[in-house]
Coordinates of C-alpha atoms and ligand atoms in Angstrom, one line a residue:
X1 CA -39.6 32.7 -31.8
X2 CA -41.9 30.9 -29.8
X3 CA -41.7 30.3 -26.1
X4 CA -42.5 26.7 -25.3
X5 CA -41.9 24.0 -22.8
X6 CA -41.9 20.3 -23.8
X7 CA -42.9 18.4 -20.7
X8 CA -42.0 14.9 -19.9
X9 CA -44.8 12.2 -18.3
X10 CA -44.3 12.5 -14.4
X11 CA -43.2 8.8 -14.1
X12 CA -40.3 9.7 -16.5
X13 CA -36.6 8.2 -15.3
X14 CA -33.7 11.0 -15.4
X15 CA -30.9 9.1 -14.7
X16 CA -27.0 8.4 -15.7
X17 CA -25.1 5.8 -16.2
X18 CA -21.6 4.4 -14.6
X19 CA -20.0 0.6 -15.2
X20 CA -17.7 -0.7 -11.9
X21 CA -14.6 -1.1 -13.8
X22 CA -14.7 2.2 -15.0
X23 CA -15.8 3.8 -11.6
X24 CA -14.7 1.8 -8.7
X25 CA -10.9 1.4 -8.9
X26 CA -8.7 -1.2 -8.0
X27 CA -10.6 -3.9 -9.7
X28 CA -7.3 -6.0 -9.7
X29 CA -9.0 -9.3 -10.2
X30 CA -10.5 -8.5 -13.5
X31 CA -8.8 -9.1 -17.1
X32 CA -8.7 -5.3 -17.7
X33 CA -6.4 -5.1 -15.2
X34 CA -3.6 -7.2 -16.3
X35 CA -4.5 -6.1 -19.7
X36 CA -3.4 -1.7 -18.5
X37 CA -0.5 -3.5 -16.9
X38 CA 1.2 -4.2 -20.9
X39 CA 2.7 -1.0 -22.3
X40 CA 0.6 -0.5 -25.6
X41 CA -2.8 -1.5 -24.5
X42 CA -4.5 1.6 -23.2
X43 CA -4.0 5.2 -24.6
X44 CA -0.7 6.9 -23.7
X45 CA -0.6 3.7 -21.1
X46 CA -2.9 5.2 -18.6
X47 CA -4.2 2.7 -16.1
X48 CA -7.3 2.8 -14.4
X49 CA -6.3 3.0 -10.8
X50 CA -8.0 4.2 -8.1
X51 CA -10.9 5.4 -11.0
X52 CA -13.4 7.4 -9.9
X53 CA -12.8 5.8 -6.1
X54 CA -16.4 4.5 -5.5
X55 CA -15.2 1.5 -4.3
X56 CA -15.0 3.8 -1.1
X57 CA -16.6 6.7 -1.7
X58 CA -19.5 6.3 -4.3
X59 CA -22.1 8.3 -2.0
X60 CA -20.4 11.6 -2.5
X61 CA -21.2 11.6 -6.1
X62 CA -24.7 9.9 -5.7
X63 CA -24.9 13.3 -3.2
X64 CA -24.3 14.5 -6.4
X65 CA -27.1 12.6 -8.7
X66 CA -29.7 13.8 -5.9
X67 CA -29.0 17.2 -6.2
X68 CA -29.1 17.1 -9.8
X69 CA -32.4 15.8 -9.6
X70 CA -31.9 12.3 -11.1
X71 CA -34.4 9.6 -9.7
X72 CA -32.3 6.9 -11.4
X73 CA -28.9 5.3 -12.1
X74 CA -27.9 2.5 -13.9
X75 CA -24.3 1.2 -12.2
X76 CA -22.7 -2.4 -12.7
X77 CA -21.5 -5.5 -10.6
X78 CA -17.7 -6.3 -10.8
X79 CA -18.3 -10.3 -11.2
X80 CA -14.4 -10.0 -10.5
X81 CA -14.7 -8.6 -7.1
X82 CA -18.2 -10.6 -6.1
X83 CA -16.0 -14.1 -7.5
X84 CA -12.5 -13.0 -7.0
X85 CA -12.0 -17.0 -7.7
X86 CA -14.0 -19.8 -9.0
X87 CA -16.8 -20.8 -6.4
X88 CA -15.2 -18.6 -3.8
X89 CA -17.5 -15.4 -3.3
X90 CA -16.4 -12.4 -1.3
X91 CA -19.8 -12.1 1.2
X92 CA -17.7 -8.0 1.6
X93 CA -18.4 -7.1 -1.9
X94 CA -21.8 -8.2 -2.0
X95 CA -22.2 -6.0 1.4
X96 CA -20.7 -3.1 -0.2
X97 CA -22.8 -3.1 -3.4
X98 CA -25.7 -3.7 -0.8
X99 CA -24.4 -0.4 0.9
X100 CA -24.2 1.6 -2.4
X101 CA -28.0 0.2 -3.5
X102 CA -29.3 1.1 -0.5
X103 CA -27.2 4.4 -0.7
X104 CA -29.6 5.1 -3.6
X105 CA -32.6 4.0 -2.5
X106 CA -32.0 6.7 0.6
X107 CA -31.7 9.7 -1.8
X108 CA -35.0 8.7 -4.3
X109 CA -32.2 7.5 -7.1
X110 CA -34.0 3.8 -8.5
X111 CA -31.4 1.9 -9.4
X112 CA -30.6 -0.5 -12.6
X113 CA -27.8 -3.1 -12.1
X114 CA -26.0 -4.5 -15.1
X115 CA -24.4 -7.7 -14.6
X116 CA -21.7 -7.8 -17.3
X117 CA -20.2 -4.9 -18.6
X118 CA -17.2 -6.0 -20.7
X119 CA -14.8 -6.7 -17.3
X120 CA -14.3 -10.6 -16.3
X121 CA -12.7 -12.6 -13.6
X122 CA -9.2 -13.5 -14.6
X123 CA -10.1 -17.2 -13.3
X124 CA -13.2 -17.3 -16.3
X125 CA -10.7 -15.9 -18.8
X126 CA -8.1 -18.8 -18.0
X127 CA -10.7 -21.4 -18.6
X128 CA -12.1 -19.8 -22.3
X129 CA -14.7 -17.7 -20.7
X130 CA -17.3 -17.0 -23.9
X131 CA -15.9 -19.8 -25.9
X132 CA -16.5 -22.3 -23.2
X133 CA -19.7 -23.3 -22.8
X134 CA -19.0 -23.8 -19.4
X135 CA -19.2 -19.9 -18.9
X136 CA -23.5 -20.1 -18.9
X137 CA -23.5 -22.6 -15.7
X138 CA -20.9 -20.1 -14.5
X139 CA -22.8 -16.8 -15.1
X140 CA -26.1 -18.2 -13.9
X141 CA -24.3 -19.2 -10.7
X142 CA -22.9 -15.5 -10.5
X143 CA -26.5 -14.1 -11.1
X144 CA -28.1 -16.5 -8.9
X145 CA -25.9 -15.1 -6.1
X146 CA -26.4 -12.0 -6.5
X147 CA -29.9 -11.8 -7.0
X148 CA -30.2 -13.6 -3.6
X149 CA -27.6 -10.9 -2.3
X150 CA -28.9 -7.6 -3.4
X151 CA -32.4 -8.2 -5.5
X152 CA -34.7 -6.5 -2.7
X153 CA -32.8 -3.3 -4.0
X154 CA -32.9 -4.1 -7.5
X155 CA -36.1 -3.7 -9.7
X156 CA -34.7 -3.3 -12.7
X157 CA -31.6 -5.6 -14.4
X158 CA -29.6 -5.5 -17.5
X159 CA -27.6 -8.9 -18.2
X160 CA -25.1 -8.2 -20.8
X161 CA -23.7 -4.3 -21.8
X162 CA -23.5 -4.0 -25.5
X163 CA -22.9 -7.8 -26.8
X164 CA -22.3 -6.8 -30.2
X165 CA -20.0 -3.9 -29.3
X166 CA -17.9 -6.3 -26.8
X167 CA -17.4 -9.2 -29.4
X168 CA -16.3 -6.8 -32.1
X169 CA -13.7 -4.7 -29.8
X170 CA -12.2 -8.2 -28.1
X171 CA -12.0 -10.6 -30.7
X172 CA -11.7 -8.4 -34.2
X173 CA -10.1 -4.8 -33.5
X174 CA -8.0 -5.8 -30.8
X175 CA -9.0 -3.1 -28.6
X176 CA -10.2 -5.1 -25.8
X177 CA -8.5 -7.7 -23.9
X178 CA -7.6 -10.2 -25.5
X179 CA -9.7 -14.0 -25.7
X180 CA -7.9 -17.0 -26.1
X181 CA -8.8 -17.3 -29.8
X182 CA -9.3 -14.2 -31.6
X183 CA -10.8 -13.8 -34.9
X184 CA -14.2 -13.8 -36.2
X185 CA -15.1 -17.6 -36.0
X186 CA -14.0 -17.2 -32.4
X187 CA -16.1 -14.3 -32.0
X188 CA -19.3 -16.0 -33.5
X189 CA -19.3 -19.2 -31.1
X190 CA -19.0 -15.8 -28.2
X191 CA -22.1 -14.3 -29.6
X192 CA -24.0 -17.5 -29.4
X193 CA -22.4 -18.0 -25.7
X194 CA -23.6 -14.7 -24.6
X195 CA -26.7 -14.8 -25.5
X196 CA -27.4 -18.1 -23.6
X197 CA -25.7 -16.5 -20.4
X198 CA -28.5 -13.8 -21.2
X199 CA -31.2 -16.4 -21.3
X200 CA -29.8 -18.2 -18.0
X201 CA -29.7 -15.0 -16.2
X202 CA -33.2 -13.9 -17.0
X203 CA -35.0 -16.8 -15.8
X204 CA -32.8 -17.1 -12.9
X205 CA -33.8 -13.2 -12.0
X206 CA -37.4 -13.5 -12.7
X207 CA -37.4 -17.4 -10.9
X208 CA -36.7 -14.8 -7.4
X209 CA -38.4 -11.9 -8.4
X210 CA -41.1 -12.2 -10.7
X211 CA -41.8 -8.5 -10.4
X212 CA -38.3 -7.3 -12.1
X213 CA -37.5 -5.6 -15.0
X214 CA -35.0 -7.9 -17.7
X215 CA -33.2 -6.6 -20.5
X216 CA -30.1 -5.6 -22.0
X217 CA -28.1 -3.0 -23.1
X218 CA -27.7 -2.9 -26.8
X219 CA -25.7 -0.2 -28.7
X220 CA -27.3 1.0 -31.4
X221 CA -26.1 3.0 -34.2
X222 CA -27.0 4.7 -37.6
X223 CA -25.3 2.8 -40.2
X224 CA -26.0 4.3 -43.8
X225 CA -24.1 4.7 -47.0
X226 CA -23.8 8.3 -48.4
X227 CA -26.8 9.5 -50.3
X228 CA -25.3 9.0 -53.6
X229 CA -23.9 5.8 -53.6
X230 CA -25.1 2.7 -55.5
X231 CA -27.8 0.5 -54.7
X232 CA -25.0 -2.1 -53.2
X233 CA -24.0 0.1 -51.1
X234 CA -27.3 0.6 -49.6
X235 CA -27.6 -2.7 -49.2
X236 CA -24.5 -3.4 -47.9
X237 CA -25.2 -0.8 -45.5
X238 CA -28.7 -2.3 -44.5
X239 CA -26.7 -5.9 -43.8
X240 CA -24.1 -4.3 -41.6
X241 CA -27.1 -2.4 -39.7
X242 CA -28.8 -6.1 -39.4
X243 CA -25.7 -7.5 -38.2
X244 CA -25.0 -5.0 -35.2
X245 CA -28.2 -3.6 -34.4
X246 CA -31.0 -6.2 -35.3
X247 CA -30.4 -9.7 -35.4
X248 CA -29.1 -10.4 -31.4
X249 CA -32.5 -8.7 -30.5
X250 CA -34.3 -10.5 -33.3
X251 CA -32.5 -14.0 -31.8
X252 CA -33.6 -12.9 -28.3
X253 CA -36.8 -12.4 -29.5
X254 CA -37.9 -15.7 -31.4
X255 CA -35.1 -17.8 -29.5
X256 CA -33.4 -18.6 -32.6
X257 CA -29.5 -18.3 -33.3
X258 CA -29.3 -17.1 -37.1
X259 CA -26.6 -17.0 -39.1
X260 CA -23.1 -15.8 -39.0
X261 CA -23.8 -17.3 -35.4
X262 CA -25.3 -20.6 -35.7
X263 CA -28.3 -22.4 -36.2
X264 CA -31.2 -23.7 -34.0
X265 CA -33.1 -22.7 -30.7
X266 CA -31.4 -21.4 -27.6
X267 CA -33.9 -22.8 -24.4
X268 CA -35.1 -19.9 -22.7
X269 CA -34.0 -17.0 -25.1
X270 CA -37.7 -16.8 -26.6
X271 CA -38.8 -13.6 -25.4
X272 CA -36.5 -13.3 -22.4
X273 CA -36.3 -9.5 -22.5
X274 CA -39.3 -6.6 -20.5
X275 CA -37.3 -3.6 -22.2
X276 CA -35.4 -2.8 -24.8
X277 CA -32.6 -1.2 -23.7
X278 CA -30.4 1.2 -26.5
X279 CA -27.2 3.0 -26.5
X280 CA -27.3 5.2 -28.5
X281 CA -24.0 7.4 -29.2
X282 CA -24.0 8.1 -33.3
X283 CA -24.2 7.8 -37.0
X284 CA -21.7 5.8 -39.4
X285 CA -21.1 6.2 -43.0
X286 CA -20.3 2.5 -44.3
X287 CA -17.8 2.2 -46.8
X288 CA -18.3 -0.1 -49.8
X289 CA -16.2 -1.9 -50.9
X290 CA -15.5 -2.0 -47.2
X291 CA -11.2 -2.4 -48.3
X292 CA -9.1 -1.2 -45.5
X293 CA -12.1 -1.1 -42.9
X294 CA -16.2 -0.9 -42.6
X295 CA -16.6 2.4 -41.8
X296 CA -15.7 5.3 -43.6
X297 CA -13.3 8.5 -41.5
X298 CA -14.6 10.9 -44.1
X299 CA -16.7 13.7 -42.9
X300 CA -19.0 16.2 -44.5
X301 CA -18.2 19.7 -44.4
X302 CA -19.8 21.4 -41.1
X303 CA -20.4 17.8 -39.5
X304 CA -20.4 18.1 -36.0
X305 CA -18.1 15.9 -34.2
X306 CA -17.4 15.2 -30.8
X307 CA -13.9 15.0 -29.6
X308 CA -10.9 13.4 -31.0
X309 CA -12.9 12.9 -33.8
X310 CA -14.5 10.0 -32.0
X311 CA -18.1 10.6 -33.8
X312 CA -20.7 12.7 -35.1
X313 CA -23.2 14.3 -33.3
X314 CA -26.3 13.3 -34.8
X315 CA -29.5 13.4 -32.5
X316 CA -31.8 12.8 -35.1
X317 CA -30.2 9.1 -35.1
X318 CA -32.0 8.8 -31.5
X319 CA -35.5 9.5 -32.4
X320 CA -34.1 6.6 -35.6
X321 CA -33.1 3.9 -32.8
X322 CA -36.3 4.2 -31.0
X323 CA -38.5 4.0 -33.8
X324 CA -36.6 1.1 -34.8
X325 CA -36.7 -0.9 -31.6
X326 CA -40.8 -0.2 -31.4
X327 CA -41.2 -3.0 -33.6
X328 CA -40.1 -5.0 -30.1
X329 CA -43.5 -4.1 -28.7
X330 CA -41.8 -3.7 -25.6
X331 CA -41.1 -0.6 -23.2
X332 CA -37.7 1.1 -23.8
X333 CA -35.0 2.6 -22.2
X334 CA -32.0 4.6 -23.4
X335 CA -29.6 3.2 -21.5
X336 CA -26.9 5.3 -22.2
X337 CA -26.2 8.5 -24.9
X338 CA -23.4 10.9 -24.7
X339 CA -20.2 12.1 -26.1
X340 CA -16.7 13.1 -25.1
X341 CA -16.0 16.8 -24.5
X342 CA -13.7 17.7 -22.1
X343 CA -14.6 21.5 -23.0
X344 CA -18.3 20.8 -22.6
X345 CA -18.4 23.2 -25.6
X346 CA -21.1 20.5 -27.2
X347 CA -22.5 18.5 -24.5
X348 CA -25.7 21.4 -23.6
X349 CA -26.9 21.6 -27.2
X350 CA -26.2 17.7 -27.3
X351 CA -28.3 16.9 -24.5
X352 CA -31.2 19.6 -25.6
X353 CA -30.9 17.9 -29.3
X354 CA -31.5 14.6 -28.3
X355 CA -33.5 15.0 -25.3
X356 CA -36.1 16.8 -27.7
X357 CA -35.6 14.2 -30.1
X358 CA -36.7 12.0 -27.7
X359 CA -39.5 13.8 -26.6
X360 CA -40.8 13.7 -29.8
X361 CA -40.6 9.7 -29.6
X362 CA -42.9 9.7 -26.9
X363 CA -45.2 12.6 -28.4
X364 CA -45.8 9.9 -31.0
X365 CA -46.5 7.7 -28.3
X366 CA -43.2 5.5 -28.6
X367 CA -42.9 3.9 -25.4
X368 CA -39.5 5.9 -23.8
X369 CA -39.8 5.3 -20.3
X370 CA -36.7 6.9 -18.9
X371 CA -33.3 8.5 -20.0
X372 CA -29.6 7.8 -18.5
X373 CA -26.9 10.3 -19.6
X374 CA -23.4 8.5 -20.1
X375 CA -22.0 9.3 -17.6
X376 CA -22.5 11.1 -14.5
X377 CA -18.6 11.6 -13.8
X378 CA -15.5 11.6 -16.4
X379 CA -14.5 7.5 -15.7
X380 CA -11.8 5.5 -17.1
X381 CA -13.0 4.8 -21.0
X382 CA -11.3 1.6 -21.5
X383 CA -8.7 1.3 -23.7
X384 CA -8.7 5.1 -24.9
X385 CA -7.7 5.9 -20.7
X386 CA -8.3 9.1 -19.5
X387 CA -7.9 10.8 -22.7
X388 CA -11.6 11.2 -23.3
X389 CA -14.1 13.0 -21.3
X390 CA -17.9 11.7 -20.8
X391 CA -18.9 13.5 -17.7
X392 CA -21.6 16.0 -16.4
X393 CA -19.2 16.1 -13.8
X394 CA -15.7 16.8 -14.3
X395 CA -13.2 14.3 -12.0
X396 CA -9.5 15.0 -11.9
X397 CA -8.2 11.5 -10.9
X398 CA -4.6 12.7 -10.2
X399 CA -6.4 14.7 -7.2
X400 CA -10.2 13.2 -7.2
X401 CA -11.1 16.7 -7.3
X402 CA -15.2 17.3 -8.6
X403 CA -16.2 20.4 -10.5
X404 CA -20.0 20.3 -12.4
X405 CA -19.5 21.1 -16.2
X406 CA -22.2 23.7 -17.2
X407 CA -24.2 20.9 -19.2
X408 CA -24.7 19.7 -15.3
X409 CA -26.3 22.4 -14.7
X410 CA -28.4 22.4 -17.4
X411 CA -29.5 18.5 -16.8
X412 CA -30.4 19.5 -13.3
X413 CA -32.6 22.4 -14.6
X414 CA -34.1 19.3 -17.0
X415 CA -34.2 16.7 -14.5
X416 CA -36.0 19.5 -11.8
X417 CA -38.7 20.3 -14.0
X418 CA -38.9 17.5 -16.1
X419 CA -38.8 19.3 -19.3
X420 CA -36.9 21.3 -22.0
X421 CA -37.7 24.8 -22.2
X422 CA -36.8 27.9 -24.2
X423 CA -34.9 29.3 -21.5
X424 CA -32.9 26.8 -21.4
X425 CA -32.0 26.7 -25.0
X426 CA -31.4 30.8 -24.2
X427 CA -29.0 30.1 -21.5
X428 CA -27.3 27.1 -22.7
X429 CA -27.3 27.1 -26.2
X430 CA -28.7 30.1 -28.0
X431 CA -27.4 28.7 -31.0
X432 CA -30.0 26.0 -31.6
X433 CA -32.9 28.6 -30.5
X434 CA -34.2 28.7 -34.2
X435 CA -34.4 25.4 -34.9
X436 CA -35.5 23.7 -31.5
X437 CA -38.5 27.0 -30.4
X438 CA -39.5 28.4 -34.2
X439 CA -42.1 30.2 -35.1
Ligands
BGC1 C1 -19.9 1.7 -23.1 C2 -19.3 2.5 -22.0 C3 -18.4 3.5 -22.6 C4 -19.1 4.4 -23.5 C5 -18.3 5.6 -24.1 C6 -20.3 2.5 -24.3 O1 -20.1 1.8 -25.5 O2 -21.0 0.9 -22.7 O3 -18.7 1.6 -21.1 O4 -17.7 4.2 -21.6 O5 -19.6 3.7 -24.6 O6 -17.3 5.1 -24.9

């Protein structure tokens, strides 16, 4: 076995990733929280509460992110708490976001603000929110108020969290609060609403500060048919990939809408993007004919899967995203990767696997600029509750009690030294010795 260490370039970002709904608590104004007040909506009807409290106490666990040596975290704005109604904004919010930025900034943690991550004001939802097109003037008023608020402390931005992701879980599976109109057509005319409050918010941020960094969050996923299936199915495959993965960066790229959204230019969306941003969780095998849903539940033998049965572990699908998004020519950013494991049985050989995965990226000179773990603390995960656990750092939220799972440890090691070494692998995960140090 060879001993090795696989270093990471100095300016490197170790960071982790939160989003306010799911942190904060007490969001009341937003629609996911008249949505957990409906028996049937969330997981064993668990309700987000006071979350992860960091509404009030958020520098206890960026304490936390210091001492695990992270230099960066990506965190989001509750628009529902900055615009509790429509033109009235709450001057207290925008100082306690201030506070929690600046919190940051005071223990070397840079951070990255997303502006919508799937949570909105009960006031936009009453007017049609993403099938109005009144929502753009709204979000670029939103974005212009808080860049004037709180951009000194913010270099870099992500407008939307994971478009694609959203439209599907709201308007088609039913997961998500529901629009006004659901269904696919519905969900369309979103996509091409969206992507014009993206364009609006990226000129507005770089109209005040030039200097920023703009992108967004996309999730990105492996989408392949099994080995030996027909040619259709390949292609079937490849369209489905296009659809998530490709074509709302491809729009964002060339300013075009394409279809299944619509046709023509959107002003401003031409290259409105300084990183790519990917989430990158796992692989899916896509089932064709796709009768009774898109994705196939079978599993090979051995797979790996994370729990609840809520995905495979496959880091090699990393390395895949970021070669893929290279064609961008633009810097990138995982934005968020992770897994539920309340054990933590698989989260130190996941984070070695795809942390060396994507330290090979960069050895081939793929331009990875920094790394956020999902998430820092176990959070409210939407509509599966409390039921799933994505934390370094295990939260009781009966009590608010913080323990570090042993894959904190081990990021705090990485983070520290900025690299993955066999020692590591020794004490964490002895099982992957052979395959990550051979020789
Ligand atoms: C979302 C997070 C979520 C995570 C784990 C991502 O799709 O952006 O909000 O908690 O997945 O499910």
């Amino acid at each position: 076995m060879a001993r090795a260490t696989m270093f990471f370039p100095p300016d490197f970002r170790w960071g982790t990733a939160t989003a306010a709904y799911q942190v904060e608590g007490n969001n009341t104004n937003s629609d996911w929280w008249a949505w957990e007040q409906e028996d049937g909506h969330i997981r064993h009807n668990h309700k987000s509460g006071l979350a992860c409290n960091w509404w009030d106490t958020a520098e206890q666990d960026l304490d936390e992110a210091a001492e695990m040596g992270t230099n960066a975290h990506r965190l989001s704005l509750e628009w529902s708490r900055i615009e509790p109604e429509p033109s009235l904004f709450d001057d207290a919010a925008l100082d306690r976001y201030r506070q929690i930025l600046q919190a940051m900034h005071d223990r070397g943690i840079e951070p990255m603000v997303t502006l919508h991550h799937f949570s909105n004001p009960l006031w936009l939802v009453a007017k049609g929110d993403f099938n109005s097109g009144i929502v753009v003037d709204y979000f670029q008023r939103y974005t212009a108020k808080v860049v004037a608020a709180l951009g000194d402390l913010v270099p870099k931005w992500v407008t939307i969290n994971e478009p694609m992701v959203y439209v599907f879980m709201r308007y088609l599976d039913g997961k998500f609060p529901a629009p006004s109109r659901p269904g696919w057509a519905s969900g369309r005319e979103a996509i091409g609403h969206l992507l014009r409050c993206h364009a609006a918010a990226y000129h507005t941020i770089k109209e005040q500060l030039p200097e920023a960094e703009v992108g967004v969050a996309k999730h990105t996923a492996v989408f392949q048919a099994r080995p030996d299936s027909s040619k259709i199915a390949h292609w079937w495959a490849e369209r489905i990939s296009w659809l998530f993965n490709e074509m709302w960066l491809a729009s964002m790229q060339d300013g075009r809408l394409r279809w299944p959204v619509g046709r023509g230019r959107v002003k401003g969306l031409a290259g409105s993007f300084d990183f790519v941003g990917l989430n990158y969780y796992t692989r899916h095998y896509v089932k064709f004919p796709p009768f009774g849903g898109l994705l196939s539940q079978e599993w090979d033998d051995g797979t790996i899967m994370s729990d609840g049965n809520c995905g495979e572990v496959y880091p090699t699908g990393i390395y895949q995203a970021i070669h893929w998004a290279t064609k961008f020519n633009k810097p990138i950013f995982i934005t968020e990767n992770g897994l539920p494991d309340r054990e933590d049985q698989l989260r130190p050989s996941f984070l070695l696997t795809h942390l060396r995965e994507v330290w090979r990226a960069i050895s081939f000179c793929f331009p990875v600029m920094g790394y956020y773990h999902w998430s820092l603390v176990d959070n409210f995960e939407w509509d599966r509750g409390w039921t799933q656990r994505f934390g370094l750092i295990e939260m009781d939220p009966e009590t608010q009690e913080r323990q570090w799972r042993s894959s904190g440890q081990l990021y705090s090691e990485i983070c520290h030294s900025r690299s993955l070494t066999t020692q590591m692998a020794e004490r964490y995960a002895p099982e992957l010795l052979a395959t990550m140090f051979p020789g």
